[in-house]
Short mmCIF file of C-alpha atoms in Angstrom, two decimals:
data_model
loop_
_atom_site.label_atom_id
_atom_site.label_comp_id
_atom_site.label_asym_id
_atom_site.label_seq_id
_atom_site.Cartn_x
_atom_site.Cartn_y
_atom_site.Cartn_z
CA MET T 1 1.14 -20.86 5.33
CA PHE T 2 0.42 -18.79 1.58
CA ASN T 3 -3.11 -20.72 0.96
CA LYS T 4 -5.49 -18.82 -0.90
CA LYS T 5 -7.59 -16.47 0.43
CA ASN T 6 -11.58 -16.67 -0.64
CA LEU T 7 -13.25 -13.97 1.45
CA THR T 8 -16.98 -14.44 0.73
CA ALA T 9 -19.54 -12.11 1.85
CA ALA T 10 -20.99 -14.57 4.43
CA VAL T 11 -17.89 -14.35 5.96
CA VAL T 12 -18.06 -10.62 6.72
CA VAL T 13 -21.17 -10.46 7.63
CA SER T 14 -21.15 -12.55 10.49
CA ALA T 15 -17.64 -10.88 11.35
CA SER T 16 -19.46 -7.89 11.49
CA ALA T 17 -22.20 -9.68 13.40
CA ALA T 18 -19.79 -11.31 16.34
CA LEU T 19 -18.04 -8.05 16.46
CA ALA T 20 -20.65 -5.56 17.89
CA GLY T 21 -19.75 -4.07 21.12
CA CYS T 22 -15.89 -4.55 20.83
CA ASP T 23 -14.51 -1.34 19.24
CA GLN T 24 -12.60 -0.44 22.80
CA PHE T 25 -9.67 -2.94 22.29
CA PHE T 26 -6.92 -1.49 20.70
CA GLN T 27 -8.26 2.21 23.04
CA ASP T 28 -7.66 1.08 26.06
CA ALA T 29 -6.66 -2.86 27.91
CA SER T 30 -9.53 -3.10 30.08
CA ASP T 31 -11.92 -6.03 30.80
CA ARG T 32 -13.82 -5.45 27.69
CA GLU T 33 -11.14 -6.13 25.17
CA VAL T 34 -11.91 -8.36 22.84
CA ASP T 35 -9.44 -11.17 22.31
CA ILE T 36 -8.22 -10.89 18.76
CA THR T 37 -6.31 -14.67 19.52
CA GLN T 38 -10.10 -15.56 19.18
CA MET T 39 -10.74 -14.55 15.92
CA SER T 40 -10.21 -15.61 12.56
CA PRO T 41 -7.90 -13.71 10.17
CA GLU T 42 -10.91 -12.80 8.21
CA GLU T 43 -12.94 -11.70 11.53
CA LEU T 44 -9.89 -9.97 12.77
CA ALA T 45 -9.56 -7.88 9.12
CA GLU T 46 -12.62 -6.70 9.50
CA HIS T 47 -12.60 -5.57 13.28
CA LEU T 48 -9.14 -3.65 12.32
CA VAL T 49 -10.66 -1.96 9.67
CA LEU T 50 -14.16 -0.91 11.02
CA GLU T 51 -13.81 -0.95 14.58
CA THR T 52 -10.16 0.57 15.61
CA ASP T 53 -10.52 4.05 13.81
CA SER T 54 -7.14 3.29 11.78
CA TYR T 55 -8.87 5.33 9.32
CA ARG T 56 -10.48 8.99 9.01
CA MET T 57 -14.03 7.05 9.13
CA ASP T 58 -15.96 10.28 8.85
CA GLN T 59 -14.31 12.62 6.63
CA GLU T 60 -16.38 13.23 3.19
CA VAL T 61 -15.44 12.05 0.00
CA GLN T 62 -15.83 13.02 -3.42
CA GLU T 63 -18.76 10.59 -4.75
CA GLY T 64 -21.02 11.75 -1.52
CA GLY T 65 -20.78 9.87 1.80
CA THR T 66 -17.94 9.45 4.04
CA GLY T 67 -14.49 7.33 4.18
CA ARG T 68 -16.37 4.61 6.40
CA GLU T 69 -18.34 3.87 3.08
CA ARG T 70 -15.21 3.71 0.85
CA MET T 71 -13.99 0.89 3.36
CA GLN T 72 -17.38 -0.89 3.52
CA GLN T 73 -17.28 -4.18 1.27
CA ASP T 74 -19.51 -4.21 -1.54
CA GLU T 75 -20.45 -7.61 -2.82
CA VAL T 76 -17.67 -7.49 -6.05
CA GLN T 77 -15.36 -6.38 -3.55
CA ALA T 78 -16.24 -8.62 -0.61
CA LEU T 79 -16.39 -11.87 -3.68
CA CYS T 80 -12.53 -10.65 -4.84
CA SER T 81 -10.99 -10.32 -1.84
CA LEU T 82 -9.06 -12.84 -3.12
CA GLU T 83 -4.85 -13.90 -4.25
CA GLY T 84 -5.30 -15.42 -7.38
CA SER T 85 -8.08 -15.52 -10.07
CA PRO T 86 -11.37 -16.25 -8.34
CA ASP T 87 -12.68 -20.07 -8.65
CA SER T 88 -15.88 -20.82 -11.25
CA GLU T 89 -18.63 -20.34 -8.48
CA THR T 90 -16.84 -16.79 -6.85
CA ALA T 91 -16.63 -16.06 -10.92
CA GLY T 92 -20.05 -16.89 -11.51
CA GLN T 93 -21.63 -14.66 -8.66
CA VAL T 94 -19.07 -11.59 -9.69
CA VAL T 95 -20.50 -11.85 -13.38
CA ALA T 96 -23.83 -11.95 -12.13
CA ALA T 97 -23.75 -9.24 -9.19
CA ALA T 98 -21.82 -6.82 -12.18
CA ARG T 99 -24.66 -7.64 -14.62
CA ALA T 100 -27.39 -7.29 -12.62
CA SER T 101 -25.72 -3.29 -11.35
CA TYR T 102 -25.27 -2.48 -15.01
CA GLU T 103 -27.42 0.54 -16.76
CA ARG T 104 -26.34 1.14 -20.60
CA PRO T 105 -27.36 5.08 -20.89
CA ASP T 106 -30.91 6.00 -21.87
CA GLY T 107 -30.32 6.53 -25.75
CA GLY T 108 -28.10 4.54 -26.39
CA VAL T 109 -23.71 4.57 -26.42
CA GLU T 110 -22.17 6.99 -27.99
CA LEU T 111 -18.82 8.23 -28.61
CA GLY T 112 -17.71 11.92 -27.21
CA ASP T 113 -14.42 13.42 -27.92
CA TRP T 114 -11.51 11.74 -28.35
CA ARG T 115 -9.05 14.89 -27.51
CA ARG T 116 -11.03 15.52 -24.01
CA GLY T 117 -10.93 11.28 -23.86
CA ALA T 118 -6.79 11.55 -24.10
CA GLU T 119 -6.80 14.23 -21.04
CA LEU T 120 -9.14 12.07 -19.14
CA ALA T 121 -6.77 9.00 -20.36
CA ARG T 122 -3.50 11.09 -18.72
CA SER T 123 -4.76 12.05 -15.84
CA GLY T 124 -4.55 10.69 -12.26
CA TYR T 125 -6.66 13.07 -10.20
CA GLY T 126 -9.33 12.23 -8.22
CA TYR T 127 -11.02 10.74 -5.67
CA ARG T 128 -8.25 10.94 -3.28
CA VAL T 129 -8.59 11.35 0.67
CA GLY T 130 -6.74 11.25 3.64
CA HIS T 131 -3.98 13.50 4.10
CA ASN T 132 -4.31 15.27 0.69
CA ASN T 133 -7.96 15.78 -0.77
CA ASP T 134 -8.22 15.83 -4.03
CA ASP T 135 -10.70 18.86 -4.83
CA HIS T 136 -12.79 18.06 -7.89
CA GLY T 137 -14.26 21.69 -7.77
CA THR T 138 -11.00 23.34 -8.92
CA ARG T 139 -10.08 19.27 -11.59
CA GLU T 140 -12.16 17.12 -12.57
CA PRO T 141 -11.38 13.12 -11.67
CA GLY T 142 -9.31 11.45 -14.92
CA ALA T 143 -9.80 7.72 -16.07
CA ASN T 144 -6.51 7.25 -15.05
CA CYS T 145 -5.43 4.48 -18.11
CA TYR T 146 -2.32 5.22 -18.66
CA ALA T 147 -1.78 3.54 -14.68
CA CYS T 148 -2.37 0.24 -16.11
CA HIS T 149 -2.62 0.21 -20.16
CA GLN T 150 -0.54 0.99 -23.21
CA MET T 151 -3.21 3.42 -25.54
CA ASP T 152 -1.37 5.68 -27.81
CA PRO T 153 1.53 3.76 -29.17
CA ALA T 154 3.84 7.33 -28.93
CA GLU T 155 2.95 7.67 -25.60
CA THR T 156 6.24 6.02 -23.90
CA THR T 157 5.36 5.89 -20.09
CA TYR T 158 2.32 3.83 -19.66
CA GLY T 159 1.75 0.94 -17.33
CA THR T 160 1.39 -2.96 -18.28
CA ILE T 161 -0.99 -4.28 -15.33
CA GLY T 162 -3.68 -4.09 -17.98
CA PRO T 163 -3.49 -5.21 -21.88
CA SER T 164 -1.95 -2.78 -24.63
CA LEU T 165 -4.82 -1.24 -25.65
CA ALA T 166 -2.58 0.45 -28.47
CA ASN T 167 -5.28 0.50 -31.82
CA TYR T 168 -7.81 -1.03 -29.90
CA GLY T 169 -10.45 0.45 -32.25
CA ARG T 170 -8.38 -0.06 -35.75
CA GLU T 171 -8.83 -3.78 -34.97
CA ARG T 172 -12.38 -3.57 -34.05
CA GLY T 173 -14.60 -0.68 -35.56
CA THR T 174 -17.11 1.16 -34.63
CA ASP T 175 -20.49 -1.14 -34.94
CA GLU T 176 -23.32 -0.91 -32.00
CA SER T 177 -21.79 -4.53 -30.99
CA VAL T 178 -17.99 -2.83 -30.34
CA LEU T 179 -19.86 0.16 -28.83
CA ASN T 180 -21.86 -1.73 -26.00
CA TYR T 181 -19.56 -3.81 -25.06
CA VAL T 182 -16.84 -1.25 -24.83
CA HIS T 183 -19.05 0.73 -22.35
CA GLU T 184 -19.83 -2.42 -20.57
CA VAL T 185 -16.00 -3.23 -20.30
CA VAL T 186 -15.64 0.55 -18.97
CA SER T 187 -18.52 0.79 -16.69
CA ASN T 188 -18.46 -2.46 -14.96
CA PRO T 189 -15.28 -4.94 -16.35
CA HIS T 190 -16.21 -7.81 -13.80
CA GLN T 191 -19.45 -8.64 -16.71
CA TYR T 192 -16.51 -9.96 -18.43
CA PHE T 193 -13.71 -10.41 -16.28
CA PRO T 194 -14.52 -11.39 -12.99
CA CYS T 195 -12.41 -9.96 -10.18
CA THR T 196 -10.21 -7.96 -12.59
CA TYR T 197 -8.09 -5.08 -11.07
CA MET T 198 -9.92 -2.73 -13.46
CA PRO T 199 -12.21 -0.28 -12.01
CA ARG T 200 -15.57 0.42 -12.23
CA PHE T 201 -15.96 3.16 -13.84
CA GLY T 202 -19.78 3.76 -14.02
CA ARG T 203 -20.27 3.34 -10.34
CA ASN T 204 -19.59 6.41 -8.95
CA PHE T 205 -16.07 7.68 -10.76
CA LEU T 206 -16.48 8.69 -13.86
CA THR T 207 -20.00 10.56 -15.50
CA GLU T 208 -21.38 9.22 -18.29
CA GLU T 209 -20.01 11.61 -20.63
CA GLN T 210 -16.15 11.16 -19.77
CA ILE T 211 -17.03 7.61 -20.42
CA SER T 212 -18.05 8.75 -23.91
CA HIS T 213 -14.67 11.12 -24.34
CA VAL T 214 -12.74 7.97 -22.77
CA MET T 215 -14.22 5.37 -25.68
CA ALA T 216 -13.62 8.11 -28.49
CA TYR T 217 -10.02 8.25 -27.48
CA LEU T 218 -10.18 3.99 -27.81
CA LEU T 219 -12.32 3.79 -30.65
CA ASP T 220 -12.72 6.79 -33.25
CA PRO T 221 -10.54 6.13 -36.14
CA ASP T 222 -8.80 9.74 -35.63
CA SER T 223 -7.63 9.29 -31.90
CA PRO T 224 -4.04 8.74 -32.14
CA VAL T 225 -4.72 5.57 -30.09
CA ASN T 226 -5.64 3.91 -33.71
CA GLN T 227 -2.89 5.78 -35.74
CA MET Q 1 31.51 -11.84 2.32
CA ALA Q 2 30.61 -15.47 1.06
CA VAL Q 3 27.67 -15.83 2.54
CA GLY Q 4 24.77 -15.48 -0.42
CA VAL Q 5 21.63 -14.43 -0.37
CA ALA Q 6 19.14 -16.83 -1.71
CA GLY Q 7 17.93 -19.60 0.81
CA THR Q 8 20.39 -18.75 3.58
CA ALA Q 9 19.18 -19.13 6.97
CA ALA Q 10 18.34 -15.74 9.14
CA GLN Q 11 21.47 -13.55 9.08
CA ALA Q 12 22.13 -12.00 12.51
CA GLU Q 13 25.48 -9.77 11.23
CA TRP Q 14 25.31 -5.96 10.44
CA GLN Q 15 26.31 -5.55 6.47
CA ASP Q 16 26.10 -2.38 4.90
CA PRO Q 17 23.11 -1.36 2.84
CA ASN Q 18 24.91 -1.21 -0.41
CA ASP Q 19 26.23 -4.50 0.10
CA VAL Q 20 23.16 -5.92 1.27
CA LEU Q 21 21.68 -4.30 -2.32
CA GLN Q 22 24.43 -5.57 -4.62
CA LYS Q 23 23.96 -9.25 -3.34
CA LEU Q 24 20.52 -8.67 -4.06
CA LEU Q 25 21.17 -7.81 -7.86
CA GLU Q 26 23.45 -10.72 -7.97
CA ALA Q 27 21.06 -12.89 -6.80
CA GLN Q 28 18.20 -11.77 -9.12
CA PRO Q 29 19.73 -10.52 -12.43
CA ASP Q 30 15.99 -10.45 -14.28
CA SER Q 31 14.42 -8.44 -12.00
CA LYS Q 32 13.34 -5.35 -13.52
CA TYR Q 33 11.93 -3.63 -10.56
CA LEU Q 34 15.80 -4.38 -8.26
CA HIS Q 35 17.45 -3.06 -11.29
CA GLN Q 36 14.89 -0.24 -12.77
CA SER Q 37 17.34 2.53 -11.53
CA GLU Q 38 20.81 2.54 -12.57
CA MET Q 39 20.97 6.35 -11.23
CA ASN Q 40 19.62 4.40 -7.46
CA ILE Q 41 22.14 1.92 -7.84
CA MET Q 42 25.32 4.19 -8.38
CA MET Q 43 24.26 6.64 -5.81
CA MET Q 44 23.95 4.08 -3.18
CA PRO Q 45 27.27 4.37 -1.45
CA ASP Q 46 26.23 8.23 -1.10
CA ASN Q 47 22.71 7.40 0.02
CA PRO Q 48 21.27 11.30 1.33
CA ALA Q 49 19.41 8.68 3.98
CA LEU Q 50 22.67 8.68 5.33
CA TRP Q 51 22.78 12.19 6.28
CA LEU Q 52 20.02 11.81 9.18
CA LEU Q 53 22.30 9.14 10.86
CA ASP Q 54 24.51 11.38 13.00
CA ASP Q 55 21.51 13.76 13.81
CA GLY Q 56 19.52 10.09 14.69
CA GLU Q 57 22.01 9.14 16.72
CA ARG Q 58 22.46 12.66 19.17
CA LEU Q 59 18.17 12.66 19.26
CA PHE Q 60 18.70 9.51 21.12
CA TYR Q 61 21.04 9.65 23.62
CA GLU Q 62 20.53 13.18 24.12
CA GLU Q 63 18.66 13.73 27.38
CA ARG Q 64 15.09 15.85 25.78
CA GLY Q 65 11.20 16.03 26.69
CA PRO Q 66 9.52 17.14 29.66
CA ASN Q 67 11.42 14.20 31.85
CA ASN Q 68 14.34 15.50 30.41
CA ALA Q 69 15.22 11.85 29.76
CA SER Q 70 17.16 9.61 26.86
CA LEU Q 71 15.68 6.73 24.81
CA GLU Q 72 18.09 4.74 26.45
CA SER Q 73 15.59 3.10 28.67
CA CYS Q 74 13.75 2.14 25.17
CA ASP Q 75 13.05 -1.49 24.58
CA PHE Q 76 12.55 -2.00 20.97
CA GLY Q 77 12.08 -6.11 21.78
CA LYS Q 78 15.60 -6.97 22.62
CA GLY Q 79 15.88 -5.29 25.90
CA GLU Q 80 16.50 -1.74 26.66
CA GLY Q 81 18.66 0.23 24.86
CA VAL Q 82 19.49 -2.83 22.39
CA LEU Q 83 19.48 -1.55 18.98
CA ASP Q 84 21.31 -4.13 17.12
CA GLY Q 85 19.11 -6.39 15.35
CA ALA Q 86 15.52 -4.85 17.07
CA TYR Q 87 14.22 -2.94 13.70
CA VAL Q 88 13.97 -6.33 11.66
CA GLU Q 89 12.51 -7.75 14.35
CA LEU Q 90 9.05 -5.66 14.63
CA PRO Q 91 6.26 -5.65 14.60
CA ARG Q 92 5.92 -7.94 18.32
CA TYR Q 93 4.11 -8.24 21.32
CA PHE Q 94 5.27 -5.91 24.01
CA GLU Q 95 4.22 -6.98 27.60
CA ASP Q 96 3.77 -3.43 29.07
CA THR Q 97 1.33 -2.42 26.74
CA GLY Q 98 -0.75 -5.48 25.89
CA LYS Q 99 -0.93 -4.92 22.27
CA VAL Q 100 1.12 -6.01 18.49
CA MET Q 101 3.38 -2.99 17.81
CA ASP Q 102 5.53 -1.69 14.93
CA PHE Q 103 8.67 0.69 14.81
CA GLU Q 104 7.00 3.59 14.84
CA MET Q 105 4.30 3.04 17.33
CA ARG Q 106 7.03 2.01 19.37
CA LEU Q 107 9.40 4.85 19.27
CA VAL Q 108 6.37 7.18 19.78
CA HIS Q 109 4.94 5.40 22.99
CA CYS Q 110 8.88 5.79 24.28
CA MET Q 111 8.80 9.04 23.57
CA LYS Q 112 5.83 9.64 25.36
CA GLU Q 113 6.31 7.39 28.15
CA ILE Q 114 9.62 7.94 28.89
CA GLN Q 115 10.69 11.77 27.98
CA GLY Q 116 7.45 13.10 28.22
CA PHE Q 117 6.19 14.50 25.24
CA THR Q 118 2.83 14.81 24.20
CA ASP Q 119 1.41 14.61 20.58
CA ASP Q 120 1.44 18.51 21.17
CA ASP Q 121 4.83 18.33 20.55
CA SER Q 122 6.53 18.64 17.15
CA ALA Q 123 8.98 16.02 17.94
CA VAL Q 124 6.36 13.43 18.20
CA SER Q 125 3.77 15.03 15.89
CA GLN Q 126 5.71 15.66 12.78
CA ARG Q 127 6.68 11.90 11.47
CA HIS Q 128 7.41 12.97 8.21
CA GLY Q 129 10.20 14.22 6.02
CA SER Q 130 13.94 14.35 6.33
CA GLY Q 131 14.08 17.28 8.83
CA SER Q 132 11.78 15.47 11.45
CA ASP Q 133 12.76 14.12 14.73
CA ILE Q 134 10.94 10.81 13.84
CA MET Q 135 12.89 10.00 10.94
CA ARG Q 136 16.00 11.12 12.17
CA LEU Q 137 15.37 8.35 15.33
CA THR Q 138 14.03 6.01 12.51
CA THR Q 139 17.13 6.08 10.42
CA TYR Q 140 19.61 5.78 13.02
CA ILE Q 141 17.73 2.85 14.93
CA ALA Q 142 16.72 1.09 11.68
CA HIS Q 143 20.70 1.01 10.26
CA GLN Q 144 21.91 -0.63 13.54
CA SER Q 145 19.84 -3.67 12.03
CA SER Q 146 20.90 -3.00 8.25
CA GLY Q 147 21.61 -6.73 7.17
CA TYR Q 148 20.44 -8.58 9.83
CA ALA Q 149 17.51 -11.13 7.85
CA TRP Q 150 13.84 -9.82 8.45
CA ASN Q 151 12.61 -11.50 11.25
CA PRO Q 152 9.18 -10.71 12.65
CA PRO Q 153 8.85 -13.12 15.70
CA LEU Q 154 5.47 -15.11 15.93
CA ASP Q 155 5.30 -17.17 18.99
CA HIS Q 156 2.79 -14.56 20.80
CA PRO Q 157 -0.78 -15.72 19.56
CA LYS Q 158 -1.46 -11.62 19.37
CA GLU Q 159 1.58 -11.50 16.43
CA LYS Q 160 0.36 -14.36 14.59
CA ALA Q 161 -3.20 -12.79 14.85
CA MET Q 162 -1.71 -9.53 13.51
CA ARG Q 163 0.09 -11.18 10.88
CA ASP Q 164 -2.54 -13.24 9.39
CA ALA Q 165 -5.24 -10.50 9.63
CA GLY Q 166 -2.29 -8.47 7.83
CA GLU Q 167 -2.51 -10.95 4.86
CA VAL Q 168 -5.89 -10.45 4.59
CA LEU Q 169 -6.21 -6.80 4.51
CA PHE Q 170 -3.71 -7.36 1.52
CA PHE Q 171 -6.27 -8.70 -0.42
CA ARG Q 172 -8.49 -7.05 0.96
CA ARG Q 173 -10.56 -5.18 -1.85
CA GLY Q 174 -11.95 -1.62 -1.30
CA GLY Q 175 -12.61 2.04 -1.97
CA ALA Q 176 -13.70 3.98 -4.82
CA MET Q 177 -11.61 1.99 -7.32
CA ASP Q 178 -11.52 -1.47 -5.89
CA PHE Q 179 -8.26 -2.15 -5.49
CA ASN Q 180 -6.29 -4.33 -2.62
CA CYS Q 181 -2.62 -4.23 -2.15
CA ALA Q 182 -2.23 -6.88 -4.81
CA ALA Q 183 -3.58 -4.93 -7.67
CA CYS Q 184 0.00 -3.69 -7.75
CA HIS Q 185 2.17 -6.23 -6.13
CA GLY Q 186 0.52 -9.72 -6.98
CA SER Q 187 3.09 -10.03 -10.20
CA SER Q 188 6.63 -10.01 -10.52
CA GLY Q 189 7.85 -6.86 -13.64
CA LYS Q 190 4.75 -5.34 -13.77
CA GLN Q 191 4.53 -1.36 -14.03
CA ILE Q 192 2.25 1.57 -13.57
CA ARG Q 193 3.13 4.46 -15.81
CA ALA Q 194 6.88 4.62 -15.70
CA SER Q 195 7.56 2.49 -12.07
CA VAL Q 196 8.31 -1.08 -11.77
CA LEU Q 197 6.50 -2.55 -9.17
CA PRO Q 198 7.71 -5.34 -6.16
CA GLU Q 199 5.72 -8.51 -5.94
CA MET Q 200 5.15 -9.29 -3.27
CA ARG Q 201 5.67 -13.21 -3.11
CA ASN Q 202 9.38 -12.98 -4.16
CA SER Q 203 10.88 -12.23 -0.91
CA GLN Q 204 14.38 -10.32 -2.55
CA GLU Q 205 12.30 -8.30 -4.46
CA TRP Q 206 10.14 -7.67 -1.64
CA THR Q 207 12.70 -7.05 1.21
CA LYS Q 208 13.66 -3.92 -0.44
CA ALA Q 209 10.24 -3.15 -0.71
CA VAL Q 210 9.85 -3.21 2.74
CA SER Q 211 13.16 -1.62 3.63
CA TRP Q 212 12.20 1.58 4.69
CA PRO Q 213 13.49 4.01 5.81
CA ALA Q 214 14.80 4.93 2.54
CA HIS Q 215 15.50 8.08 0.82
CA ARG Q 216 13.06 8.89 -1.90
CA ALA Q 217 14.99 10.51 -5.16
CA GLY Q 218 11.49 11.91 -6.60
CA GLN Q 219 11.10 13.76 -3.02
CA ASP Q 220 13.91 14.20 -2.04
CA ASN Q 221 13.28 13.11 1.54
CA VAL Q 222 13.48 10.08 3.51
CA ARG Q 223 10.64 7.98 4.15
CA SER Q 224 9.16 5.31 6.44
CA GLN Q 225 7.31 2.07 5.96
CA ASN Q 226 4.44 4.09 7.74
CA HIS Q 227 4.18 7.05 4.55
CA ARG Q 228 4.73 4.35 2.17
CA ILE Q 229 1.43 2.44 3.44
CA ARG Q 230 -0.17 6.01 3.45
CA GLY Q 231 1.23 6.93 0.00
CA CYS Q 232 -0.57 3.23 -1.25
CA VAL Q 233 -3.66 3.68 0.63
CA TRP Q 234 -4.49 7.10 -1.02
CA GLN Q 235 -3.69 6.50 -4.38
CA MET Q 236 -6.35 3.38 -4.12
CA ARG Q 237 -9.27 5.90 -3.10
CA HIS Q 238 -9.35 4.04 0.17
CA ALA Q 239 -10.48 6.38 3.24
CA GLY Q 240 -7.31 8.11 4.77
CA ILE Q 241 -5.61 6.16 7.14
CA LEU Q 242 -4.26 7.68 10.47
CA PRO Q 243 -0.52 6.90 12.16
CA ASP Q 244 -0.12 4.49 15.18
CA THR Q 245 -3.08 2.27 14.38
CA PRO Q 246 -3.52 -1.31 14.32
CA VAL Q 247 -4.43 -1.32 10.61
CA ASN Q 248 -0.67 0.20 9.69
CA THR Q 249 1.02 -2.72 11.96
CA ALA Q 250 -0.88 -5.93 10.84
CA LEU Q 251 0.04 -4.61 7.52
CA ILE Q 252 3.73 -4.34 8.53
CA SER Q 253 3.65 -7.68 10.32
CA TYR Q 254 2.75 -8.86 6.98
CA TRP Q 255 4.99 -7.23 4.78
CA ASN Q 256 8.21 -7.81 6.90
CA ASP Q 257 6.92 -11.69 7.30
CA ALA Q 258 6.89 -11.83 3.67
CA ALA Q 259 10.34 -10.57 3.18
CA ARG Q 260 11.52 -13.32 6.33
CA GLY Q 261 14.79 -14.46 6.24
CA GLU Q 262 15.97 -11.75 3.20
CA PRO Q 263 18.63 -8.80 4.74
CA ALA Q 264 17.17 -5.77 5.14
CA ILE Q 265 18.52 -2.96 3.12
CA LEU Q 266 18.84 0.04 6.02
CA PRO Q 267 18.16 2.73 5.10
CA ASP Q 268 17.81 1.92 1.29
CA LEU Q 269 17.42 4.38 -1.84
CA LYS Q 270 14.50 4.23 -3.85
CA ARG Q 271 12.60 6.22 -7.20
#
């Protein structure tokens, strides 16, 4: 029963095509209702998400656009909608898609202010919508690193979904290859870790300036992360 | 009681929620999730959620609403007014509506159809908080299933379809941070900040995870399964989810199925 699900982009496309015009099912029991027992689980899931008014689809979201765009998957999201690790073919597709969309900042990667990075690493504010909306006009969105990673060894509340990053910079230094690699991982980690749970912070989430501060917190020899 | 928790057949006997919890703790001595809050375990016999039971019972039997009717003729799936074991056998397909409904959807349906409340009445519009009619009724009704094993029916093809779609939804990545439910509930013993997370494939962790209503100590309010979904979706940076909608129903179908066979803690106490 609990087989690995590998929801490919192709399945998503065919599901949306097959379901066009079938959005009345859950609103009434008219003759026009679609038979949900005739859909594959993947088709029904797409139908439920996109066609049943289960979400505030028209609500504006902080990065621009609406809730609907939040719920429409891009290639990486569709490829990574699976349990466990991707197979090698899927992993290859994810890495290729991630590399294709990555952009190194103009003028190269530089470290910002680790003190600003420390604030960003601790802040879980930003981009939440629905019954309660984060207002980026009053408070900037954070990077929320501590939700998943240990960083400053003196900080006691940290998550363990991601690996510990304590002393990350002390072990690696700050030469150009390290800066480029860390930027690539923070901006789009699927280039190295296909289907990781780490968000793509370069994808309409953090500014390049914010990323430079977070990177400084991670790599600057003076940062508490490296003491 | 001699009945063990691990691997037993579906139970159909009421048990005190604290007894259910104690047996789970004994069965899973190494579960960081189940053992994470000594304070809450200690407080369980005095769970503040129990304070809602009397009000919930009164609301259930009182003749209320424009139709001046009680909820005794509401069918939660086991017959009109039958509450024993009903909560753990939801979501299920209902002939009268032609669709699979989760508990809250069914309760609201009855309050509207039987009692005549409309969306404008706070009795149904206010879904959250210990002071709401919905949470008082939910706590009372769910309590009648405490200790019963989760057993949502999958006999009707629509029940199966919704459960299977719920599994796909659990793993569906989306939103501004690419998260799915499994990002937090795919492995055991992981933490977000200080919170230890339940693993969905560990049915003994998962039965506690889905055992809402529960008093959330950090919010000082009794919360529902639907409130948990709304909070997770909000934190995942998906679009805002709406009440009484089929995505909720499909996810709860999957949740409750993933806890199948394990007794429910109703109501529970969480951090």
